[in-house]
mmCIF file of C-alpha atoms in Angstrom:
data_model
loop_
_atom_site.group_PDB
_atom_site.id
_atom_site.type_symbol
_atom_site.label_atom_id
_atom_site.label_comp_id
_atom_site.label_asym_id
_atom_site.label_seq_id
_atom_site.Cartn_x
_atom_site.Cartn_y
_atom_site.Cartn_z
ATOM 1 C CA UNK A 1 -16.044 -14.375 -12.826
ATOM 2 C CA UNK A 2 -12.847 -11.930 -12.981
ATOM 3 C CA UNK A 3 -10.941 -11.883 -16.270
ATOM 4 C CA UNK A 4 -6.992 -11.230 -15.832
ATOM 5 C CA UNK A 5 -4.045 -11.145 -17.941
ATOM 6 C CA UNK A 6 -0.993 -12.931 -16.339
ATOM 7 C CA UNK A 7 2.492 -12.482 -17.209
ATOM 8 C CA UNK A 8 4.597 -15.572 -15.835
ATOM 9 C CA UNK A 9 7.113 -18.077 -16.841
ATOM 10 C CA UNK A 10 6.223 -21.646 -18.236
ATOM 11 C CA UNK A 11 8.309 -24.452 -19.220
ATOM 12 C CA UNK A 12 9.284 -24.054 -22.907
ATOM 13 C CA UNK A 13 7.871 -27.203 -25.127
ATOM 14 C CA UNK A 14 10.606 -27.164 -27.402
ATOM 15 C CA UNK A 15 12.971 -26.863 -24.831
ATOM 16 C CA UNK A 16 12.445 -29.274 -21.655
ATOM 17 C CA UNK A 17 15.242 -27.855 -19.999
ATOM 18 C CA UNK A 18 14.420 -23.622 -20.821
ATOM 19 C CA UNK A 19 11.597 -21.802 -19.667
ATOM 20 C CA UNK A 20 9.908 -18.612 -21.415
ATOM 21 C CA UNK A 21 7.973 -15.556 -20.370
ATOM 22 C CA UNK A 22 4.338 -15.642 -21.969
ATOM 23 C CA UNK A 23 1.207 -13.620 -21.314
ATOM 24 C CA UNK A 24 -2.109 -15.710 -20.787
ATOM 25 C CA UNK A 25 -5.693 -14.634 -19.958
ATOM 26 C CA UNK A 26 -7.464 -16.477 -17.075
ATOM 27 C CA UNK A 27 -10.779 -16.056 -15.443
ATOM 28 C CA UNK A 28 -11.154 -16.789 -11.847
ATOM 29 C CA UNK A 29 -13.953 -15.968 -9.192
ATOM 30 C CA UNK A 30 -13.575 -13.345 -7.128
ATOM 31 C CA UNK A 31 -9.971 -13.008 -7.136
ATOM 32 C CA UNK A 32 -8.289 -9.679 -5.965
ATOM 33 C CA UNK A 33 -4.784 -8.897 -6.850
ATOM 34 C CA UNK A 34 -2.660 -6.025 -5.363
ATOM 35 C CA UNK A 35 -2.635 -4.567 -1.927
ATOM 36 C CA UNK A 36 -3.504 -1.544 -0.467
ATOM 37 C CA UNK A 37 -6.630 0.377 1.507
ATOM 38 C CA UNK A 38 -8.955 0.943 -1.530
ATOM 39 C CA UNK A 39 -10.422 -1.980 -3.693
ATOM 40 C CA UNK A 40 -11.621 -1.063 -6.924
ATOM 41 C CA UNK A 41 -13.940 -2.408 -9.668
ATOM 42 C CA UNK A 42 -11.772 -1.814 -12.544
ATOM 43 C CA UNK A 43 -13.691 -1.032 -15.840
ATOM 44 C CA UNK A 44 -11.068 -0.103 -17.807
ATOM 45 C CA UNK A 45 -7.201 -0.030 -18.646
ATOM 46 C CA UNK A 46 -4.903 1.515 -21.458
ATOM 47 C CA UNK A 47 -2.096 0.236 -23.657
ATOM 48 C CA UNK A 48 1.037 1.921 -23.031
ATOM 49 C CA UNK A 49 4.599 1.049 -24.484
ATOM 50 C CA UNK A 50 5.773 0.007 -21.128
ATOM 51 C CA UNK A 51 2.346 -2.644 -21.117
ATOM 52 C CA UNK A 52 3.642 -3.756 -24.630
ATOM 53 C CA UNK A 53 6.718 -4.425 -22.836
ATOM 54 C CA UNK A 54 5.704 -5.787 -19.922
ATOM 55 C CA UNK A 55 3.383 -8.299 -21.924
ATOM 56 C CA UNK A 56 6.495 -9.739 -23.041
ATOM 57 C CA UNK A 57 7.951 -10.128 -19.984
ATOM 58 C CA UNK A 58 10.773 -7.635 -20.685
ATOM 59 C CA UNK A 59 13.354 -7.110 -18.173
ATOM 60 C CA UNK A 60 13.697 -3.625 -16.600
ATOM 61 C CA UNK A 61 9.580 -3.243 -16.676
ATOM 62 C CA UNK A 62 8.076 -6.739 -15.682
ATOM 63 C CA UNK A 63 10.140 -6.469 -12.401
ATOM 64 C CA UNK A 64 8.148 -9.403 -10.792
ATOM 65 C CA UNK A 65 6.724 -12.650 -12.120
ATOM 66 C CA UNK A 66 3.968 -13.646 -12.306
ATOM 67 C CA UNK A 67 2.638 -10.100 -13.024
ATOM 68 C CA UNK A 68 -0.993 -8.470 -13.775
ATOM 69 C CA UNK A 69 0.398 -5.963 -16.269
ATOM 70 C CA UNK A 70 -1.672 -2.523 -16.643
ATOM 71 C CA UNK A 71 0.048 0.730 -15.496
ATOM 72 C CA UNK A 72 -3.339 2.531 -15.302
ATOM 73 C CA UNK A 73 -6.613 1.350 -13.382
ATOM 74 C CA UNK A 74 -9.685 3.242 -13.956
ATOM 75 C CA UNK A 75 -12.930 2.237 -11.871
ATOM 76 C CA UNK A 76 -15.425 2.558 -8.805
ATOM 77 C CA UNK A 77 -14.377 1.974 -5.240
ATOM 78 C CA UNK A 78 -16.085 -0.840 -3.595
ATOM 79 C CA UNK A 79 -14.525 -0.757 -0.422
ATOM 80 C CA UNK A 80 -12.229 1.893 1.237
ATOM 81 C CA UNK A 81 -10.168 2.411 3.994
ATOM 82 C CA UNK A 82 -9.229 5.933 3.377
ATOM 83 C CA UNK A 83 -10.950 9.266 4.587
ATOM 84 C CA UNK A 84 -10.459 10.387 0.735
ATOM 85 C CA UNK A 85 -12.633 8.013 -0.884
ATOM 86 C CA UNK A 86 -15.925 6.270 -0.246
ATOM 87 C CA UNK A 87 -17.677 3.356 -2.072
ATOM 88 C CA UNK A 88 -19.113 4.636 -5.447
ATOM 89 C CA UNK A 89 -16.388 7.055 -6.329
ATOM 90 C CA UNK A 90 -14.925 6.993 -9.796
ATOM 91 C CA UNK A 91 -11.165 6.935 -9.312
ATOM 92 C CA UNK A 92 -7.930 6.712 -11.475
ATOM 93 C CA UNK A 93 -4.392 5.363 -10.625
ATOM 94 C CA UNK A 94 -1.463 6.221 -13.137
ATOM 95 C CA UNK A 95 1.630 4.657 -12.685
ATOM 96 C CA UNK A 96 2.791 4.193 -8.914
ATOM 97 C CA UNK A 97 4.483 0.505 -9.668
ATOM 98 C CA UNK A 98 0.816 -0.628 -11.418
ATOM 99 C CA UNK A 99 2.131 -3.260 -14.118
ATOM 100 C CA UNK A 100 5.758 -3.148 -13.249
ATOM 101 C CA UNK A 101 6.393 -4.076 -9.394
ATOM 102 C CA UNK A 102 2.825 -4.938 -8.468
ATOM 103 C CA UNK A 103 -0.189 -5.739 -10.134
ATOM 104 C CA UNK A 104 -1.675 -3.561 -12.405
ATOM 105 C CA UNK A 105 -4.924 -2.638 -14.562
ATOM 106 C CA UNK A 106 -5.520 -5.732 -16.493
ATOM 107 C CA UNK A 107 -7.783 -7.590 -14.183
ATOM 108 C CA UNK A 108 -11.286 -6.799 -12.631
ATOM 109 C CA UNK A 109 -10.661 -6.277 -9.021
ATOM 110 C CA UNK A 110 -7.557 -4.680 -8.089
ATOM 111 C CA UNK A 111 -6.356 -3.249 -4.693
ATOM 112 C CA UNK A 112 -4.331 0.218 -4.751
ATOM 113 C CA UNK A 113 -3.191 2.758 -2.459
ATOM 114 C CA UNK A 114 -5.029 5.610 -1.828
ATOM 115 C CA UNK A 115 -1.885 7.995 -1.539
ATOM 116 C CA UNK A 116 -1.637 7.510 -5.215
ATOM 117 C CA UNK A 117 -5.233 7.389 -6.404
ATOM 118 C CA UNK A 118 -7.166 10.654 -7.817
ATOM 119 C CA UNK A 119 -10.845 11.031 -8.041
ATOM 120 C CA UNK A 120 -11.923 11.242 -11.702
ATOM 121 C CA UNK A 121 -12.939 14.838 -12.560
ATOM 122 C CA UNK A 122 -17.237 14.852 -13.009
ATOM 123 C CA UNK A 123 -16.659 16.409 -16.613
ATOM 124 C CA UNK A 124 -14.463 13.425 -17.566
ATOM 125 C CA UNK A 125 -15.888 9.810 -18.067
ATOM 126 C CA UNK A 126 -14.189 6.666 -16.709
ATOM 127 C CA UNK A 127 -13.919 5.331 -20.304
ATOM 128 C CA UNK A 128 -12.008 8.538 -21.480
ATOM 129 C CA UNK A 129 -9.957 8.712 -18.130
ATOM 130 C CA UNK A 130 -8.453 5.314 -19.147
ATOM 131 C CA UNK A 131 -8.228 6.991 -22.696
ATOM 132 C CA UNK A 132 -5.981 9.893 -20.911
ATOM 133 C CA UNK A 133 -4.410 7.069 -18.945
ATOM 134 C CA UNK A 134 -0.744 7.175 -18.288
ATOM 135 C CA UNK A 135 0.125 9.006 -21.405
ATOM 136 C CA UNK A 136 -2.069 11.830 -20.948
ATOM 137 C CA UNK A 137 -1.206 12.226 -17.389
ATOM 138 C CA UNK A 138 2.442 12.482 -18.253
ATOM 139 C CA UNK A 139 1.672 15.253 -21.022
ATOM 140 C CA UNK A 140 -0.409 17.318 -18.630
ATOM 141 C CA UNK A 141 2.670 16.970 -15.913
ATOM 142 C CA UNK A 142 4.866 18.180 -18.822
ATOM 143 C CA UNK A 143 2.830 21.026 -19.876
ATOM 144 C CA UNK A 144 2.253 22.047 -16.619
ATOM 145 C CA UNK A 145 6.124 22.083 -15.961
ATOM 146 C CA UNK A 146 6.515 23.991 -18.897
ATOM 147 C CA UNK A 147 4.322 26.874 -18.326
ATOM 148 C CA UNK A 148 5.003 26.564 -14.632
ATOM 149 C CA UNK A 149 8.739 27.485 -15.563
ATOM 150 C CA UNK A 150 7.518 30.499 -17.087
ATOM 151 C CA UNK A 151 7.058 29.889 -21.054
ATOM 152 C CA UNK A 152 4.261 31.406 -22.663
ATOM 153 C CA UNK A 153 2.324 31.428 -25.766
ATOM 154 C CA UNK A 154 3.895 34.841 -27.003
ATOM 155 C CA UNK A 155 7.101 33.263 -26.244
ATOM 156 C CA UNK A 156 7.224 31.059 -29.597
ATOM 157 C CA UNK A 157 6.516 27.707 -30.740
ATOM 158 C CA UNK A 158 6.625 24.378 -29.117
ATOM 159 C CA UNK A 159 8.179 21.471 -30.576
ATOM 160 C CA UNK A 160 6.311 17.903 -29.575
ATOM 161 C CA UNK A 161 8.456 14.701 -30.454
ATOM 162 C CA UNK A 162 6.711 11.577 -30.595
ATOM 163 C CA UNK A 163 3.727 13.457 -31.828
ATOM 164 C CA UNK A 164 1.132 10.464 -32.644
ATOM 165 C CA UNK A 165 2.006 8.788 -29.174
ATOM 166 C CA UNK A 166 -0.296 9.144 -26.753
ATOM 167 C CA UNK A 167 2.004 11.912 -24.827
ATOM 168 C CA UNK A 168 2.425 13.530 -28.046
ATOM 169 C CA UNK A 169 -1.133 14.034 -29.111
ATOM 170 C CA UNK A 170 -2.445 14.905 -25.568
ATOM 171 C CA UNK A 171 0.288 17.314 -25.150
ATOM 172 C CA UNK A 172 -0.853 18.942 -28.592
ATOM 173 C CA UNK A 173 -4.241 18.920 -27.462
ATOM 174 C CA UNK A 174 -3.128 20.887 -24.067
ATOM 175 C CA UNK A 175 -0.931 23.362 -25.953
ATOM 176 C CA UNK A 176 -3.097 24.001 -28.432
ATOM 177 C CA UNK A 177 -5.916 24.776 -25.772
ATOM 178 C CA UNK A 178 -3.535 27.101 -23.921
ATOM 179 C CA UNK A 179 -3.119 29.146 -27.033
ATOM 180 C CA UNK A 180 0.783 27.886 -28.211
ATOM 181 C CA UNK A 181 1.984 27.262 -31.607
ATOM 182 C CA UNK A 182 2.995 23.659 -31.597
ATOM 183 C CA UNK A 183 5.586 21.950 -34.193
ATOM 184 C CA UNK A 184 5.122 18.118 -34.206
ATOM 185 C CA UNK A 185 7.682 15.685 -34.924
ATOM 186 C CA UNK A 186 6.561 12.362 -36.134
ATOM 187 C CA UNK A 187 8.033 9.463 -38.225
ATOM 188 C CA UNK A 188 5.020 9.029 -40.219
ATOM 189 C CA UNK A 189 4.272 12.574 -41.712
ATOM 190 C CA UNK A 190 2.089 11.372 -44.838
ATOM 191 C CA UNK A 191 0.278 8.981 -42.898
ATOM 192 C CA UNK A 192 -0.597 11.125 -39.680
ATOM 193 C CA UNK A 193 -0.259 14.866 -40.734
ATOM 194 C CA UNK A 194 -3.916 15.400 -41.137
ATOM 195 C CA UNK A 195 -4.545 14.071 -37.674
ATOM 196 C CA UNK A 196 -2.064 16.166 -36.116
ATOM 197 C CA UNK A 197 -3.176 19.258 -37.634
ATOM 198 C CA UNK A 198 -6.614 18.480 -36.628
ATOM 199 C CA UNK A 199 -5.163 18.463 -33.127
ATOM 200 C CA UNK A 200 -3.843 21.674 -32.794
ATOM 201 C CA UNK A 201 -0.348 21.302 -34.539
ATOM 202 C CA UNK A 202 0.645 24.326 -36.793
ATOM 203 C CA UNK A 203 3.239 22.496 -38.711
ATOM 204 C CA UNK A 204 4.637 19.007 -38.593
ATOM 205 C CA UNK A 205 8.090 17.945 -39.200
ATOM 206 C CA UNK A 206 10.123 14.442 -40.085
ATOM 207 C CA UNK A 207 11.568 13.030 -36.829
ATOM 208 C CA UNK A 208 14.385 12.257 -38.935
ATOM 209 C CA UNK A 209 15.421 16.131 -38.887
ATOM 210 C CA UNK A 210 16.192 15.717 -35.513
ATOM 211 C CA UNK A 211 17.535 12.020 -35.177
ATOM 212 C CA UNK A 212 21.292 12.480 -36.043
ATOM 213 C CA UNK A 213 24.227 14.195 -34.511
ATOM 214 C CA UNK A 214 23.863 17.762 -34.837
ATOM 215 C CA UNK A 215 25.788 20.907 -33.829
ATOM 216 C CA UNK A 216 25.712 21.673 -30.238
ATOM 217 C CA UNK A 217 23.840 24.918 -30.917
ATOM 218 C CA UNK A 218 21.593 25.502 -33.737
ATOM 219 C CA UNK A 219 19.007 27.944 -35.042
ATOM 220 C CA UNK A 220 17.057 28.949 -32.126
ATOM 221 C CA UNK A 221 13.689 28.203 -33.239
ATOM 222 C CA UNK A 222 11.319 26.899 -30.086
ATOM 223 C CA UNK A 223 10.503 28.353 -26.665
ATOM 224 C CA UNK A 224 10.643 25.199 -25.388
ATOM 225 C CA UNK A 225 9.709 21.540 -26.210
ATOM 226 C CA UNK A 226 8.125 18.696 -24.659
ATOM 227 C CA UNK A 227 10.288 15.382 -25.607
ATOM 228 C CA UNK A 228 9.593 11.683 -25.464
ATOM 229 C CA UNK A 229 12.431 10.377 -27.348
ATOM 230 C CA UNK A 230 15.786 10.850 -25.666
ATOM 231 C CA UNK A 231 18.853 10.493 -27.309
ATOM 232 C CA UNK A 232 19.926 12.554 -30.375
ATOM 233 C CA UNK A 233 16.334 14.059 -30.401
ATOM 234 C CA UNK A 234 16.763 15.500 -27.212
ATOM 235 C CA UNK A 235 20.196 17.202 -27.834
ATOM 236 C CA UNK A 236 19.148 18.366 -31.028
ATOM 237 C CA UNK A 237 15.798 20.037 -29.545
ATOM 238 C CA UNK A 238 18.043 21.511 -26.611
ATOM 239 C CA UNK A 239 20.271 23.076 -29.191
ATOM 240 C CA UNK A 240 17.198 24.737 -30.972
ATOM 241 C CA UNK A 241 15.474 26.119 -28.429
ATOM 242 C CA UNK A 242 15.645 29.768 -27.601
ATOM 243 C CA UNK A 243 17.657 31.328 -24.879
ATOM 244 C CA UNK A 244 15.819 30.979 -21.176
ATOM 245 C CA UNK A 245 13.270 28.365 -23.047
ATOM 246 C CA UNK A 246 12.389 25.110 -21.276
ATOM 247 C CA UNK A 247 12.573 21.557 -22.697
ATOM 248 C CA UNK A 248 10.698 18.441 -20.356
ATOM 249 C CA UNK A 249 12.029 15.290 -20.865
ATOM 250 C CA UNK A 250 9.624 12.068 -20.169
ATOM 251 C CA UNK A 251 10.772 9.234 -22.592
ATOM 252 C CA UNK A 252 13.233 7.132 -24.170
ATOM 253 C CA UNK A 253 11.763 6.013 -27.421
ATOM 254 C CA UNK A 254 15.043 7.079 -29.276
ATOM 255 C CA UNK A 255 17.526 5.962 -26.776
ATOM 256 C CA UNK A 256 18.552 6.452 -23.147
ATOM 257 C CA UNK A 257 21.465 8.258 -23.962
ATOM 258 C CA UNK A 258 21.882 11.985 -24.000
ATOM 259 C CA UNK A 259 24.862 12.627 -26.286
ATOM 260 C CA UNK A 260 24.924 16.428 -25.915
ATOM 261 C CA UNK A 261 27.104 19.171 -24.597
ATOM 262 C CA UNK A 262 26.194 21.932 -21.800
ATOM 263 C CA UNK A 263 26.332 24.329 -24.483
ATOM 264 C CA UNK A 264 22.521 25.095 -24.383
ATOM 265 C CA UNK A 265 22.488 25.245 -20.649
ATOM 266 C CA UNK A 266 25.639 27.846 -20.378
ATOM 267 C CA UNK A 267 25.168 29.838 -23.427
ATOM 268 C CA UNK A 268 21.461 30.016 -23.877
ATOM 269 C CA UNK A 269 20.077 29.099 -20.296
ATOM 270 C CA UNK A 270 17.894 26.432 -21.366
ATOM 271 C CA UNK A 271 16.458 24.224 -18.973
ATOM 272 C CA UNK A 272 15.785 20.652 -18.942
ATOM 273 C CA UNK A 273 13.194 19.401 -16.523
ATOM 274 C CA UNK A 274 12.547 15.762 -16.013
ATOM 275 C CA UNK A 275 8.837 14.231 -15.964
ATOM 276 C CA UNK A 276 8.705 11.338 -13.674
ATOM 277 C CA UNK A 277 4.766 10.141 -13.847
ATOM 278 C CA UNK A 278 5.190 7.073 -11.888
ATOM 279 C CA UNK A 279 6.410 8.397 -8.644
ATOM 280 C CA UNK A 280 4.532 11.620 -8.970
ATOM 281 C CA UNK A 281 3.464 13.071 -5.472
ATOM 282 C CA UNK A 282 -0.547 13.287 -4.647
ATOM 283 C CA UNK A 283 -0.331 17.314 -5.331
ATOM 284 C CA UNK A 284 0.954 16.885 -8.898
ATOM 285 C CA UNK A 285 -1.195 14.111 -9.610
ATOM 286 C CA UNK A 286 -4.165 16.376 -8.673
ATOM 287 C CA UNK A 287 -2.669 19.200 -10.274
ATOM 288 C CA UNK A 288 -2.268 17.512 -13.695
ATOM 289 C CA UNK A 289 -6.052 16.092 -13.580
ATOM 290 C CA UNK A 290 -7.253 19.712 -12.801
ATOM 291 C CA UNK A 291 -5.301 20.811 -16.044
ATOM 292 C CA UNK A 292 -6.688 17.852 -18.012
ATOM 293 C CA UNK A 293 -10.320 18.403 -16.683
ATOM 294 C CA UNK A 294 -10.356 22.307 -17.905
ATOM 295 C CA UNK A 295 -8.095 22.443 -20.984
ATOM 296 C CA UNK A 296 -8.404 18.850 -22.634
ATOM 297 C CA UNK A 297 -10.678 18.582 -25.818
ATOM 298 C CA UNK A 298 -12.355 15.404 -25.029
ATOM 299 C CA UNK A 299 -14.354 15.321 -28.535
ATOM 300 C CA UNK A 300 -10.878 15.423 -29.999
ATOM 301 C CA UNK A 301 -9.604 12.703 -27.647
ATOM 302 C CA UNK A 302 -12.727 10.619 -28.874
ATOM 303 C CA UNK A 303 -11.360 10.977 -32.146
ATOM 304 C CA UNK A 304 -7.849 9.214 -31.416
ATOM 305 C CA UNK A 305 -9.346 6.846 -29.010
ATOM 306 C CA UNK A 306 -9.555 3.000 -29.862
ATOM 307 C CA UNK A 307 -11.261 0.596 -27.550
ATOM 308 C CA UNK A 308 -10.071 -2.902 -27.362
ATOM 309 C CA UNK A 309 -11.091 -6.097 -25.216
ATOM 310 C CA UNK A 310 -8.694 -7.430 -22.881
ATOM 311 C CA UNK A 311 -9.133 -10.790 -24.662
ATOM 312 C CA UNK A 312 -6.770 -8.902 -27.460
ATOM 313 C CA UNK A 313 -4.505 -6.762 -25.358
ATOM 314 C CA UNK A 314 -1.236 -9.244 -26.412
ATOM 315 C CA UNK A 315 -1.877 -8.610 -29.883
ATOM 316 C CA UNK A 316 -2.254 -4.804 -29.563
ATOM 317 C CA UNK A 317 1.001 -4.962 -27.467
ATOM 318 C CA UNK A 318 2.511 -6.089 -30.617
ATOM 319 C CA UNK A 319 0.810 -3.696 -32.841
ATOM 320 C CA UNK A 320 2.011 -0.839 -30.563
ATOM 321 C CA UNK A 321 6.052 -1.800 -30.545
ATOM 322 C CA UNK A 322 6.044 -2.453 -34.306
ATOM 323 C CA UNK A 323 4.567 0.999 -34.483
ATOM 324 C CA UNK A 324 1.370 0.258 -36.343
ATOM 325 C CA UNK A 325 -0.994 1.895 -33.510
ATOM 326 C CA UNK A 326 -1.330 5.643 -32.985
ATOM 327 C CA UNK A 327 -3.072 7.923 -30.673
ATOM 328 C CA UNK A 328 -4.786 6.353 -27.463
ATOM 329 C CA UNK A 329 -5.592 2.545 -27.003
ATOM 330 C CA UNK A 330 -8.154 1.936 -24.298
ATOM 331 C CA UNK A 331 -8.197 -1.667 -23.172
ATOM 332 C CA UNK A 332 -11.989 -2.689 -21.831
ATOM 333 C CA UNK A 333 -11.174 -5.218 -18.734
ATOM 334 C CA UNK A 334 -14.704 -6.379 -19.235
ATOM 335 C CA UNK A 335 -14.748 -7.697 -22.718
#
């Protein structure tokens, strides 16, 4: 029997003329969702901000209904139409439309495209691959972009916003392994400072310092930044980066707007690099997972990982949106 989370419209019992969108768990015999040249027995998925929104049926995330959410899928290939994979291979798919425009990882059997699929490195377990998930994959893409643009540890500290989230925590682990000094920005300084320092952050600041409009150019403090917030947070980060520094942008937790000026770009030659993990080509996917396999402290990852059963994912999604979760949440699809 295959457990699956389905998001769909249903009649509102309090308003027979209207409908609501809701999530429910179903169990079916040997049902296979999705399409593609690989059939995967999914063992684990993860819980990300997008997943929490999809579980609510939020437009712009859940772009088709009915939908199986889960933007990550980790498991074992059971049937392959690709020369790159054989039955028994452990694989991971991050993004690529999963849980948004096509069925995602909150089901036991899933067909995926091999073009977006990566073999899980030997030193990373399937559960840990799910703990890394899209958030960790995005963090790896961000760190790779930062170092690829020439930022080095000796250039100065790196600011990481949204530091207690999945992207932030993994980015801190990777940057610390590479020798960078890290300043972590979070809205829960008292609650999570100890955790962030254990991950490798040298300094913790309140995100409120970055949340309000600031001067177009501010004191040069950082060699670069990894931002998951957008809006004024990103603009203030750009204003505090040193000449020639690099800022990567991968999220919009603070907002989708960019209320700034061109001053950091034309007076300090600051570079702003966009990170798109959903549509990343295979070469970048493999490069990011190579970085993770070589530089991620897996023991530290374990300390910030919580495993939840698939049956509790709707509740977990609400907890995430309410700001009650930190670190990484793995969803055990078999439970």
